[in-house]
Coordinates of C-alpha atoms in Angstrom, one line a residue:
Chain A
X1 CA 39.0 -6.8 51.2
X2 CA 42.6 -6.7 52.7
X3 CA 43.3 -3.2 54.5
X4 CA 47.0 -2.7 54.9
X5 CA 48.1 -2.9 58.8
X6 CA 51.6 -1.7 59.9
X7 CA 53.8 -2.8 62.6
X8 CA 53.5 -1.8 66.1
X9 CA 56.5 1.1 66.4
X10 CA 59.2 -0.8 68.2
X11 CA 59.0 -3.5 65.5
X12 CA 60.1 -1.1 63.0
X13 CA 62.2 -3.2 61.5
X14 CA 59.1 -6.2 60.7
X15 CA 57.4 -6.1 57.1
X16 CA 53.7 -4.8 57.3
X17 CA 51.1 -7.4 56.5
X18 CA 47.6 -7.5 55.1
X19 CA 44.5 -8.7 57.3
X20 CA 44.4 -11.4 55.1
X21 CA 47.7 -12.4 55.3
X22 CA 47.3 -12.3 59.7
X23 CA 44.4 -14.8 59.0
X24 CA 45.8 -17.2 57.1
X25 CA 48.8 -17.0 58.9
X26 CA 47.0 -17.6 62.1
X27 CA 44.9 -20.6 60.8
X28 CA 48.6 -22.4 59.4
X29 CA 49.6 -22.0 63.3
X30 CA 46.4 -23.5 64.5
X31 CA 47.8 -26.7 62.5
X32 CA 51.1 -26.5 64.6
X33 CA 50.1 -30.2 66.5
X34 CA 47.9 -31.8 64.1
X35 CA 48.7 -34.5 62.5
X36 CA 46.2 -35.0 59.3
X37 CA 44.2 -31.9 57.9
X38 CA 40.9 -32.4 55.4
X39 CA 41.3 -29.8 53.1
X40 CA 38.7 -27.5 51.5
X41 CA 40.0 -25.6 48.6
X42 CA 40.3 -22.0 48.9
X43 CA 41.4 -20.1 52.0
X44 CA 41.8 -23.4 54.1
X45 CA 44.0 -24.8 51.2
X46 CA 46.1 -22.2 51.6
X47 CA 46.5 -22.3 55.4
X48 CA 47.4 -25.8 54.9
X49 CA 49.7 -25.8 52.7
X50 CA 51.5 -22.4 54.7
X51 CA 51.3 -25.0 58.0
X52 CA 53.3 -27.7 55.8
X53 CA 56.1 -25.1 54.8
X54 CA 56.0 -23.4 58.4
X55 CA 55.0 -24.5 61.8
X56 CA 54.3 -28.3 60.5
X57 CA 56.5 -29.7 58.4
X58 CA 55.0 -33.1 58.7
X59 CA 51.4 -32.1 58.4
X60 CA 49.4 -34.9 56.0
X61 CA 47.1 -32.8 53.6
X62 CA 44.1 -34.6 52.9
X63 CA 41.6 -33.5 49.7
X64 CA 38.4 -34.7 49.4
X65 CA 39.6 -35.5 45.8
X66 CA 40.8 -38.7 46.7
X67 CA 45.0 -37.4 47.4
X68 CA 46.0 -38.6 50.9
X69 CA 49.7 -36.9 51.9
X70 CA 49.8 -34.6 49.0
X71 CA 52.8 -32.1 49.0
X72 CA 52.0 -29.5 45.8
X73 CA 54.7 -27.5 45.4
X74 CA 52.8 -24.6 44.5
X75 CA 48.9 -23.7 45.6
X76 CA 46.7 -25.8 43.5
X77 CA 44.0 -24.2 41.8
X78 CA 41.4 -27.0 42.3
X79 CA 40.9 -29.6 45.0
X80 CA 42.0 -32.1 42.0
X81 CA 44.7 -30.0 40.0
X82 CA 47.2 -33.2 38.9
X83 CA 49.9 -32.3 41.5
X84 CA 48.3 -33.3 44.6
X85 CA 47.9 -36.8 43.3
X86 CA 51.9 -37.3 41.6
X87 CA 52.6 -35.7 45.4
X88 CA 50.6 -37.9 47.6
X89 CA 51.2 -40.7 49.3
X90 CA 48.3 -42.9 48.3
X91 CA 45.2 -41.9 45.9
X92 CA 42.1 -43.3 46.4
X93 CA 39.0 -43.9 45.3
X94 CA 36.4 -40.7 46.4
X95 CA 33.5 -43.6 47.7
X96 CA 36.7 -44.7 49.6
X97 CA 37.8 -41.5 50.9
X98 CA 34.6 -40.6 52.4
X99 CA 33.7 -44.1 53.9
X100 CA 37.3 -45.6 55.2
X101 CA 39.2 -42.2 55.8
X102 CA 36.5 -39.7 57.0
X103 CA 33.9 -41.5 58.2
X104 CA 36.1 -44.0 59.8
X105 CA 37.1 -41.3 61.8
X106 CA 41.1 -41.3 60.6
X107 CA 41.3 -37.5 60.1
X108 CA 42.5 -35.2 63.2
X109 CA 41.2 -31.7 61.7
X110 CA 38.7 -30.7 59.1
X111 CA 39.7 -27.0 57.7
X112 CA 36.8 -25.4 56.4
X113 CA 35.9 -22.3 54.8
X114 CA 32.1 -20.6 55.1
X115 CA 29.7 -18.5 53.2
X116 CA 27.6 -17.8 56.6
X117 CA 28.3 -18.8 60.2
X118 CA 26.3 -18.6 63.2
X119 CA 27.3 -18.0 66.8
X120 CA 27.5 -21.8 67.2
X121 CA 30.0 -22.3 64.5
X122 CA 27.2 -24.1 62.1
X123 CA 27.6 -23.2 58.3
X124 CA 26.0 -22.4 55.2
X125 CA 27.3 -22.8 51.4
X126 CA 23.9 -23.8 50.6
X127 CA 21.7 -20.8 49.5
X128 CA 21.1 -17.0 50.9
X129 CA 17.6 -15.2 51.6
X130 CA 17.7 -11.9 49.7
X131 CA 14.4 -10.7 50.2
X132 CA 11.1 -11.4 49.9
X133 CA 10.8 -10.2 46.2
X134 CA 14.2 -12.0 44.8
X135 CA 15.1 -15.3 44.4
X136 CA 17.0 -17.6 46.9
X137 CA 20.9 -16.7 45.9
X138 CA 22.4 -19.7 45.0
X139 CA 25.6 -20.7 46.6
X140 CA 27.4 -23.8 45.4
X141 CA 26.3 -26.5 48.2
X142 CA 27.3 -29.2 50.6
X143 CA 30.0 -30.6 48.9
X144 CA 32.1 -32.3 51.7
X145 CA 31.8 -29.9 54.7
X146 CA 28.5 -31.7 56.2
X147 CA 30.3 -35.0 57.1
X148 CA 34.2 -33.1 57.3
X149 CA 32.4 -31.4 60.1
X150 CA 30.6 -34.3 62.0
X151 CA 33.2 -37.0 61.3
X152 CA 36.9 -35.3 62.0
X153 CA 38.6 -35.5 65.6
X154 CA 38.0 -31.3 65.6
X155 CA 37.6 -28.4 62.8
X156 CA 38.6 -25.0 62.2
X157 CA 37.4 -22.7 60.0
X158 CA 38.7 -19.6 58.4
X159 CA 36.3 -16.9 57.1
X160 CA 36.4 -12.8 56.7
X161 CA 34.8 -11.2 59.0
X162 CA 31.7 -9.2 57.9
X163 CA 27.9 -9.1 59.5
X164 CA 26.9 -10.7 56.1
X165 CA 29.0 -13.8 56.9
X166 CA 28.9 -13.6 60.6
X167 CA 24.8 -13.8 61.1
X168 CA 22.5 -13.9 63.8
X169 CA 20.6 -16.8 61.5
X170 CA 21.4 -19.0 59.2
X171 CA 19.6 -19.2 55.7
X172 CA 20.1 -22.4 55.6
X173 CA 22.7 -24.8 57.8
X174 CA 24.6 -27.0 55.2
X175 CA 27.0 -28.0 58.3
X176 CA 26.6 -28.6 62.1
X177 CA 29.1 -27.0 64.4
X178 CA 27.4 -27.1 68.2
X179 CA 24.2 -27.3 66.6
X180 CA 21.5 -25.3 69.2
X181 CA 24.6 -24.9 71.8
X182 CA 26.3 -27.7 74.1
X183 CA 25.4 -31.4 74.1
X184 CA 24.0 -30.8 70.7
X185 CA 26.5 -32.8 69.1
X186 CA 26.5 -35.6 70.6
X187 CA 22.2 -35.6 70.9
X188 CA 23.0 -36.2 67.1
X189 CA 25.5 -38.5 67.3
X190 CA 28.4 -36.7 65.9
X191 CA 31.6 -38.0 66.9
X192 CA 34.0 -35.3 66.4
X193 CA 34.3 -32.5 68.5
X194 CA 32.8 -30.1 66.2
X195 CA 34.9 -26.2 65.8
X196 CA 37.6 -25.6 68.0
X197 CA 38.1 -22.1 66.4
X198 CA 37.0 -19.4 64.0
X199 CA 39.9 -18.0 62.0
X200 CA 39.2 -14.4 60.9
X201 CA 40.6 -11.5 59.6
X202 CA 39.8 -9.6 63.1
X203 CA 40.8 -12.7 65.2
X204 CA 39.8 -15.8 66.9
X205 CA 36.8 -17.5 68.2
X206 CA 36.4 -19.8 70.0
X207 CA 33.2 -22.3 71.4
X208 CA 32.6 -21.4 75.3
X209 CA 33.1 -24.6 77.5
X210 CA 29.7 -24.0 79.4
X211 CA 27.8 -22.9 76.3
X212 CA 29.6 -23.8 73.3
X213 CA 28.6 -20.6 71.8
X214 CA 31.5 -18.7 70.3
X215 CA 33.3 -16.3 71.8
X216 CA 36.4 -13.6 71.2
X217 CA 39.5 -15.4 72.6
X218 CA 41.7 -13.1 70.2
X219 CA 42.6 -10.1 68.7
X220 CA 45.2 -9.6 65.6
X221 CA 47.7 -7.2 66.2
X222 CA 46.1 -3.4 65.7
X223 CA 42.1 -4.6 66.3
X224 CA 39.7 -3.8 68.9
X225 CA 37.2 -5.7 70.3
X226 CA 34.5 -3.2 69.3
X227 CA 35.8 -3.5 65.5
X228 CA 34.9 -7.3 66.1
X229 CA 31.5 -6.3 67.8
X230 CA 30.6 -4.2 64.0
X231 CA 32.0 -6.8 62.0
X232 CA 29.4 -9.7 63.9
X233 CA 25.7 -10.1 63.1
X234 CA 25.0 -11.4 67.0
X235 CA 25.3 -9.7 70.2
X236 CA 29.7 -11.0 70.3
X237 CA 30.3 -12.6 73.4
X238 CA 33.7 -11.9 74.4
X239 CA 36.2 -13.6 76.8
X240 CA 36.9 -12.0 80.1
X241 CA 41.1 -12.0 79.0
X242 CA 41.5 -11.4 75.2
X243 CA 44.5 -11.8 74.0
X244 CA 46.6 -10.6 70.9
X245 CA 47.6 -13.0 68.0
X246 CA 51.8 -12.8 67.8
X247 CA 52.1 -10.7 64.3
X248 CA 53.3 -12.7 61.6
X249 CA 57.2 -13.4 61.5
X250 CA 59.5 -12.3 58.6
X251 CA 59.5 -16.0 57.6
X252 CA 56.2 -17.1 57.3
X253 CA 55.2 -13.8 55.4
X254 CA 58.0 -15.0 53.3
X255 CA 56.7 -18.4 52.7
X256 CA 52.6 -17.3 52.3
X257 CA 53.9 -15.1 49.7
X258 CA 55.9 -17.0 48.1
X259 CA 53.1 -19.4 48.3
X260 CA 51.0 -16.9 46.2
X261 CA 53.0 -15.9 43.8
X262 CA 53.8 -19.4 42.5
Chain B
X1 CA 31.0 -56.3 25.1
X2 CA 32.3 -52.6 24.2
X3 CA 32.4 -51.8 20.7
X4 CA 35.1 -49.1 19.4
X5 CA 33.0 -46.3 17.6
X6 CA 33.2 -42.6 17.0
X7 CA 31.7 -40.3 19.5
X8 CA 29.2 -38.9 16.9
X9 CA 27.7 -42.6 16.7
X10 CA 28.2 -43.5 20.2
X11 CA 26.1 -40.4 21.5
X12 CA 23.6 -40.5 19.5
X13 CA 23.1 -44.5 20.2
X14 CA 23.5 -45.0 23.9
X15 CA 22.0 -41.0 24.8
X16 CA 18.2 -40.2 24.1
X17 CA 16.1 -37.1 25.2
X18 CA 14.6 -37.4 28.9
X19 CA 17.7 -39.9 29.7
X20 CA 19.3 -39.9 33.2
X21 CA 22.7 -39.4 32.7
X22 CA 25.9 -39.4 34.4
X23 CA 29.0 -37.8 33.3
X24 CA 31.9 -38.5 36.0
X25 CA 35.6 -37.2 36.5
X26 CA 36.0 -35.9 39.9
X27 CA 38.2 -32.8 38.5
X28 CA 40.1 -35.6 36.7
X29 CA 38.8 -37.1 33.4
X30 CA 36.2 -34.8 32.9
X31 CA 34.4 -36.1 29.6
X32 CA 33.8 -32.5 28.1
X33 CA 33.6 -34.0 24.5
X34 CA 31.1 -36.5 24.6
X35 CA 29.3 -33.4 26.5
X36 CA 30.2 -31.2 23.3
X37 CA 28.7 -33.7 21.3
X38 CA 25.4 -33.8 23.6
X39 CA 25.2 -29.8 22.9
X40 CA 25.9 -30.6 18.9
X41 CA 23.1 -33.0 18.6
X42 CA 20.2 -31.1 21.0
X43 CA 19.9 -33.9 23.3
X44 CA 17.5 -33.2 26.1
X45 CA 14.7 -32.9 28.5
X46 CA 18.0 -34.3 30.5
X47 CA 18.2 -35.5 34.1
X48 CA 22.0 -34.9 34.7
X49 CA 23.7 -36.6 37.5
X50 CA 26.5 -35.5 38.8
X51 CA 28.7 -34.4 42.2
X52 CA 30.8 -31.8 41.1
X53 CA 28.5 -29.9 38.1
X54 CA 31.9 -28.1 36.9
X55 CA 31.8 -26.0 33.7
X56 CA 30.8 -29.3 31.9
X57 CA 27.6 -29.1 33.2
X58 CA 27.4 -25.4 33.3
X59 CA 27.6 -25.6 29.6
X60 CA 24.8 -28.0 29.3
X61 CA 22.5 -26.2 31.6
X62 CA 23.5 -22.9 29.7
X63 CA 22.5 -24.7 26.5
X64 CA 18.8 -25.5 27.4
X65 CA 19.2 -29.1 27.8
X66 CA 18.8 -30.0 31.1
X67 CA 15.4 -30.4 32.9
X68 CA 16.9 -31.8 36.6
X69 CA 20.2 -31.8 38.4
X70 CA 21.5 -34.3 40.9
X71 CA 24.3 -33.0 42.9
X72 CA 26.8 -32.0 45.7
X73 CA 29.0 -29.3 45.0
X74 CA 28.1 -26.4 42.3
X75 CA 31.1 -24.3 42.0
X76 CA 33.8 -23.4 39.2
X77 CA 36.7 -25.0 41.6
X78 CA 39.1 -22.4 43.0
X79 CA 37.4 -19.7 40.8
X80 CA 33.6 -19.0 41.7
X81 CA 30.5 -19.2 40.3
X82 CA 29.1 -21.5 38.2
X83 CA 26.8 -18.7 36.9
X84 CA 24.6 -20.8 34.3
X85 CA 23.7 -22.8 36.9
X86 CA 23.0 -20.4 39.2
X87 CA 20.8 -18.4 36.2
X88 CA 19.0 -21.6 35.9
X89 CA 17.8 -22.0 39.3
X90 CA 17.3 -18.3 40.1
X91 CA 16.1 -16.8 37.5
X92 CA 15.0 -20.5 35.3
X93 CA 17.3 -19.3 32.7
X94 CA 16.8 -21.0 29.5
X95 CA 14.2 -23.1 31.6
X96 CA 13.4 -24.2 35.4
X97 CA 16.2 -26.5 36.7
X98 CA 15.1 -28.9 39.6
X99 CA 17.7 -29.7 42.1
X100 CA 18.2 -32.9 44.1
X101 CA 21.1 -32.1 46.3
X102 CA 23.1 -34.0 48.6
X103 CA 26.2 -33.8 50.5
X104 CA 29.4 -35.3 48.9
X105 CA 29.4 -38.1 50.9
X106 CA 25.8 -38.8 50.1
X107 CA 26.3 -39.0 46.6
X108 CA 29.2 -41.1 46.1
X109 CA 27.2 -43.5 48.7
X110 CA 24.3 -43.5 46.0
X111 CA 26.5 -44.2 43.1
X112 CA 27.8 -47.7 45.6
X113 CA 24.2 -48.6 46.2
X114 CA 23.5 -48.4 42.9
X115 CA 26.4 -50.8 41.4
X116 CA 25.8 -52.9 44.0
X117 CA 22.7 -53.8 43.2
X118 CA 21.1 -52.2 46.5
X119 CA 18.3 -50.3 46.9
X120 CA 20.1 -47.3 49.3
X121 CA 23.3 -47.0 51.0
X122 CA 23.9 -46.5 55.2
X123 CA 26.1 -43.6 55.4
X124 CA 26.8 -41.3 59.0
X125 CA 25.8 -37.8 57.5
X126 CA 23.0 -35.1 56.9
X127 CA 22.4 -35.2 60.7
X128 CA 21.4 -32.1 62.3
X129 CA 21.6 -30.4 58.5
X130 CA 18.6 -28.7 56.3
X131 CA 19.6 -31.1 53.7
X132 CA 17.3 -33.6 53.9
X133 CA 14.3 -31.0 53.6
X134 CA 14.8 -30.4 50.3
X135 CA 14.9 -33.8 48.9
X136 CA 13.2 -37.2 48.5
X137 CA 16.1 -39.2 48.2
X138 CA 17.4 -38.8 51.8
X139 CA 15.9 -40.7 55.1
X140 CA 17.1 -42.5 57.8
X141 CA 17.5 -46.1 58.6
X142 CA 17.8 -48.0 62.4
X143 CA 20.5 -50.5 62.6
X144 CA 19.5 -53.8 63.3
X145 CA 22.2 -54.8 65.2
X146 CA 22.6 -51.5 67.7
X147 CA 19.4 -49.4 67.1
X148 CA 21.3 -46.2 65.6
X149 CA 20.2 -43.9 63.5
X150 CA 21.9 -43.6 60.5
X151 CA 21.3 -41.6 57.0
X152 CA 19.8 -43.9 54.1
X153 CA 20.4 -42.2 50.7
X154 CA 18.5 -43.4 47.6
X155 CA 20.9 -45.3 44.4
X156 CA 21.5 -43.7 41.8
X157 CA 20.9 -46.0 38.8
X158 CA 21.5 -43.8 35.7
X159 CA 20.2 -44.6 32.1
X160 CA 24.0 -43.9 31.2
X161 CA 27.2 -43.3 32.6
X162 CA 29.9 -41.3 30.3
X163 CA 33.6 -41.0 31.6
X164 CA 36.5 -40.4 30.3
X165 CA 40.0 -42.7 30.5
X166 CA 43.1 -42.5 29.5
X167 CA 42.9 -45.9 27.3
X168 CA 41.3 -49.0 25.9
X169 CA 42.9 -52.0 24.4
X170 CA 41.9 -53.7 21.4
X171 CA 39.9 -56.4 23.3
X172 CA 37.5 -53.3 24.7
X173 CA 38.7 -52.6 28.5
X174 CA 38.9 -50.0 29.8
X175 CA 41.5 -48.4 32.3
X176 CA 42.1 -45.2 33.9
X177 CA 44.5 -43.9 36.9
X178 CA 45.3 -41.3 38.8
X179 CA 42.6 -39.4 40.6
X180 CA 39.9 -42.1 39.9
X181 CA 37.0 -40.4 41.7
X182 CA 33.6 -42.2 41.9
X183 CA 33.4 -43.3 38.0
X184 CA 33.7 -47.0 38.4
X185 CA 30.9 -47.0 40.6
X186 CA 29.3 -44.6 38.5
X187 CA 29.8 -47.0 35.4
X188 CA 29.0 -50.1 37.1
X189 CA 25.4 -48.4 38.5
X190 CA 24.2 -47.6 34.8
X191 CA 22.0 -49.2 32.6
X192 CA 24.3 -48.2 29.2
X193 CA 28.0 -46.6 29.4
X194 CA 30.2 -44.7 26.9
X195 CA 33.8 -44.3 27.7
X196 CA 36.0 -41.4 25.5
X197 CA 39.7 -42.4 25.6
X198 CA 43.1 -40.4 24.8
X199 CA 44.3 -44.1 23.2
X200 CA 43.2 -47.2 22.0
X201 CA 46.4 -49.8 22.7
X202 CA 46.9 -52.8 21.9
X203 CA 47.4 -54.4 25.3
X204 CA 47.5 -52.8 28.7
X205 CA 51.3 -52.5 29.8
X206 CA 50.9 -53.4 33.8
X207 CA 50.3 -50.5 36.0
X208 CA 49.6 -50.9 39.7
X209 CA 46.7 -49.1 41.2
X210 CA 44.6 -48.6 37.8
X211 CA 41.0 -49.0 37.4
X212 CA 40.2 -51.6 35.2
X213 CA 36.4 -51.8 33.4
X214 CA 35.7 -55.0 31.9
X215 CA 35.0 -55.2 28.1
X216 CA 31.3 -56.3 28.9
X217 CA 30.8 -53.9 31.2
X218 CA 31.1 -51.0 28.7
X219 CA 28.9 -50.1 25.3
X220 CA 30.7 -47.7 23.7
X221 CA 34.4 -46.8 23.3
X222 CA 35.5 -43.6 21.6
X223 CA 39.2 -42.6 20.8
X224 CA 39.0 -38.8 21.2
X225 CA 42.5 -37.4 22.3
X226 CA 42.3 -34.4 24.6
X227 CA 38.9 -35.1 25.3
X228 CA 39.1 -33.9 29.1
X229 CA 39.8 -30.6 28.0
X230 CA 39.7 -28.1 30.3
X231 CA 40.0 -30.8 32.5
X232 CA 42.9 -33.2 32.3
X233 CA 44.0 -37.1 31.9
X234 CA 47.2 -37.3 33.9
X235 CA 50.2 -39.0 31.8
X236 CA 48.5 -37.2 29.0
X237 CA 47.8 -33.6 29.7
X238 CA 47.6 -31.0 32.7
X239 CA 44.3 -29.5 33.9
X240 CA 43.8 -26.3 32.0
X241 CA 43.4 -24.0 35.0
X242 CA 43.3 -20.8 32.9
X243 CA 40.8 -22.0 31.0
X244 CA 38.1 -22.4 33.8
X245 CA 39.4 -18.9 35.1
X246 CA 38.3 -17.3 31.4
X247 CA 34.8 -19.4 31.9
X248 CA 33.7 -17.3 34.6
X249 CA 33.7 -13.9 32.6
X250 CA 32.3 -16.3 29.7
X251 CA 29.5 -17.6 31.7
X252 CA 28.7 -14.3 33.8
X253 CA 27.1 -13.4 31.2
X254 CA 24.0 -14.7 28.8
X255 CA 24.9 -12.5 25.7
X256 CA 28.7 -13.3 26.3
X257 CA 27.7 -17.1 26.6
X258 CA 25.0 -17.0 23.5
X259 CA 28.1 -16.0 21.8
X260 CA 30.1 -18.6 22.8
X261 CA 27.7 -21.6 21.9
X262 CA 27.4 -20.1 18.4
X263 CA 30.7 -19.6 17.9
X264 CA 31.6 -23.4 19.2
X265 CA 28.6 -24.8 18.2
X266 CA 27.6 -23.1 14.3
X267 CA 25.2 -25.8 13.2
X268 CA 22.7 -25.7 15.8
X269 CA 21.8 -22.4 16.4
X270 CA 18.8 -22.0 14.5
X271 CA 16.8 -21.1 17.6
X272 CA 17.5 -24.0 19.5
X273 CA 18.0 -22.1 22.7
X274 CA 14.5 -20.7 24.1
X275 CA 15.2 -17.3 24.8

């Protein structure tokens, strides 16, 4: 999935990056002001814990497991490898963590990854339609995400782009972003401000302020809007100034990959 | 009050066919013995209970014993797939699975309701979601005090809740620590509960923070050392990552599973598992 990108010509000098590597790069610098982060495991895990070693030192890392300020010194595997609890500052109880800490509204971001997304940021991990002869595909489920996206301040989410994950329709929505577009959220009485960005491998979304439907803000270094267009399973609105995502720095290509390797 | 057996015995007193049961450990303290000892002795008709299904429940699916699955998450964490599960509920592979499935938050709400006694729990989720069409065990309830609409989620009362700690002492408590996930509410919602343990001490040296089950709140009690495995008891062992990434090329497959229960499980393949 990651297709080898090279560095603009009078950056000679930078290290060439993966797509992959510019979207997790880009979601740790969407962390740059927060102050707590819910954690799904997987590509949001590893955006965290890039933000903690890069452009937020101080960031608290929440999982769902019940670790509140873990600091693993390597990626953990699972959202309840032993690390991030010897690491944290307090472990509680999972009833706890979902009632006090993310219900009660004490979380600034909720990082989430996605199986499908729609133009309004909602999400599905539930199940996928393939066909009218085959059986529903199976995907694991809700887990957390439903109430990490209604109940924290704001959420991001990091996926690859594709049509099959960007779709016109969900199968099923497991998650509420806007909802049916703006004032949704709060017709529903969700208190959080729902997705302030989609994370990609192309570049960034982001909710309009009129419509709340998403739209291209950014583009990663070497990618055009119409590879964005292909890559989306709705007509992509895109904002009248797009810009270009910096490229990654020496350092915090240094860090992911350390990150990795460990 | 708890009474310190082996897990053969324990199982096979507390655990009956068409039983409700809950096996907790929230990636932590994952009772995978007792669960072994489920697949030895061909409990089932089972309604498992459970938020994270993990490979422990994978196995159990892949093994023809389970009839229903309560639930939140479905996944091999950080790995994929839990692909017996998913041949169970796509293709009804050994038999039909029903699903009752819920959001994290949801579930752990259910398991409060039910050791408290309640009826449901109040909970702000499932709003706006698809969730709620797929099961009976979600609705919504108006405050009495500011008219808002909030999610109601049924308890969950199982026949019996299995965890796994990291000791007992002599007098029959229990205590656990660490990531302590939802298995004191899980153990204090069930009718009957069997606890595995890595030691049996004499007396509990103090350590802040630990979850404490009273002797009479516990059945059963069963030294089995490592019995976590894959999964982990922290002080005691470390989660076994690379054995949950080998599952998935284990459980990809039916032949390559087949294999595997024979091979772990000799005695009881005489056709138990419908093909």
């Amino acid at each position: 999935m990651t297709t080898a990108a090279t560095a603009p010509s009078d950056r000679s000098a930078a290290p060439a990056w993966s797509s992959d590597e510019l979207m997790t790069v880009n979601a740790a610098r969407a962390l740059a002001a927060a102050r707590t982060c819910f954690v799904g495991i997987g590509l949001p895990s590893t955006a965290a814990n890039l933000a903690r070693r890069t452009a937020n030192p101080d960031l608290v890392l929440i999982y769902e497991s019940g670790a509140i300020g873990a600091k693993p010194t390597r990626l953990p595997l699972s959202i309840g490898d032993g690390e991030l609890a010897d690491t944290a500052d307090a472990v509680v109880s999972v009833p706890e963590m979902f009632n006090y800490w993310l219900q009660g509204g004490r979380i600034d971001v909720g990082f989430l990854g996605a199986a499908q997304l729609d133009r309004f940021g909602n999400i599905n991990t539930t199940i996928v339609d393939r066909g009218p002869d085959r059986p529903e595909g199976r995907l694991p489920g809700a887990g957390g995400a439903p109430e990490i996206a209604a109940n924290c301040g704001e959420v991001l989410i990091v996926l690859r782009h594709s049509p099959r994950n960007m779709v016109a329709a969900l199968d099923f929505r497991t998650s509420v972003g806007h909802g049916d577009g703006v004032g949704d959220r709060a017709r529903l009485g969700l208190r959080g401000r729902g997705p302030v960005a989609v994370i990609t491998d192309l570049g960034v979304l982001r909710p309009s302020a009129t419509t709340s439907e998403l739209e291209l803000t950014e583009l990663h270094p070497g990618v055009t809007v119409n590879q964005v267009r292909e890559a989306t399973g709705w007509p992509l609105a895109v904002a009248p100034e797009v810009g270009v995502t910096e490229p990654p720095t020496a350092d915090e290509l240094t860090a992911l990959r350390a990150l990795k390797a460990a | 009050m708890s009474e310190i057996r082996p897990l053969r015995d324990a199982v096979a007193e507390l655990i009956h066919d068409g039983d409700t049961v809950a096996m907790e450990g929230f990636t932590h303290l994952i009772p995978f013995a007792a669960a072994h000892e489920i697949i030895r002795q061909r409990i089932t008709d089972l309604t498992l209970v459970r938020m994270t299904p993990d490979v422990i429940y994978d196995q159990l699916i892949g093994a023809g014993l389970v009839r229903k699955l309560v639930f939140s998450w479905g996944g091999n964490p950080g790995v994929g797939s839990l692909h017996r599960f998913r041949d169970a509920v796509e293709n009804g592979w050994p038999r039909p699975l029903e699903l009752d499935e819920h959001s994290h938050a949801g579930m752990a709400n259910r398991y409060v309701a039910g050791a408290s006694g309640l009826p449901f729990a109040v909970l702000r989720g499932y709003r706006g979601t698809d969730l709620g069409g797929r099961t009976s065990t979600v609705s919504t309830v108006t405050c009495p005090f500011t008219g808002e609409e909030l999610a109601a989620v049924a308890a969950v009362n199982p026949d019996v809740t299995v965890i796994h700690a990291q000791q007992a002492d002599r007098a029959g408590n229990v205590r656990f620590w660490g990531l302590t996930g939802v298995q004191k509410e899980a153990a204090l919602a069930a009718k009957r509960v069997l606890v595995t343990v890595e030691e049996v001490v004499d007396a509990f040296e103090p350590r802040p923070g630990a979850v404490v089950l009273a002797s009479w709140t516990v059945d059963a009690i069963a030294e089995v050392p490592g019995g976590a495995h894959p999964s982990y008891a922290a002080g005691y062992s470390v989660r076994d990552n690379a054995h949950y990434q080998a599952w998935d090329a284990v459980a990809r497959d039916r032949d390559a599973f087949t294999a595997w229960l024979d091979r772990t499980f000799p005695a009881q393949r005489e056709g138990a598992v419908p093909a």
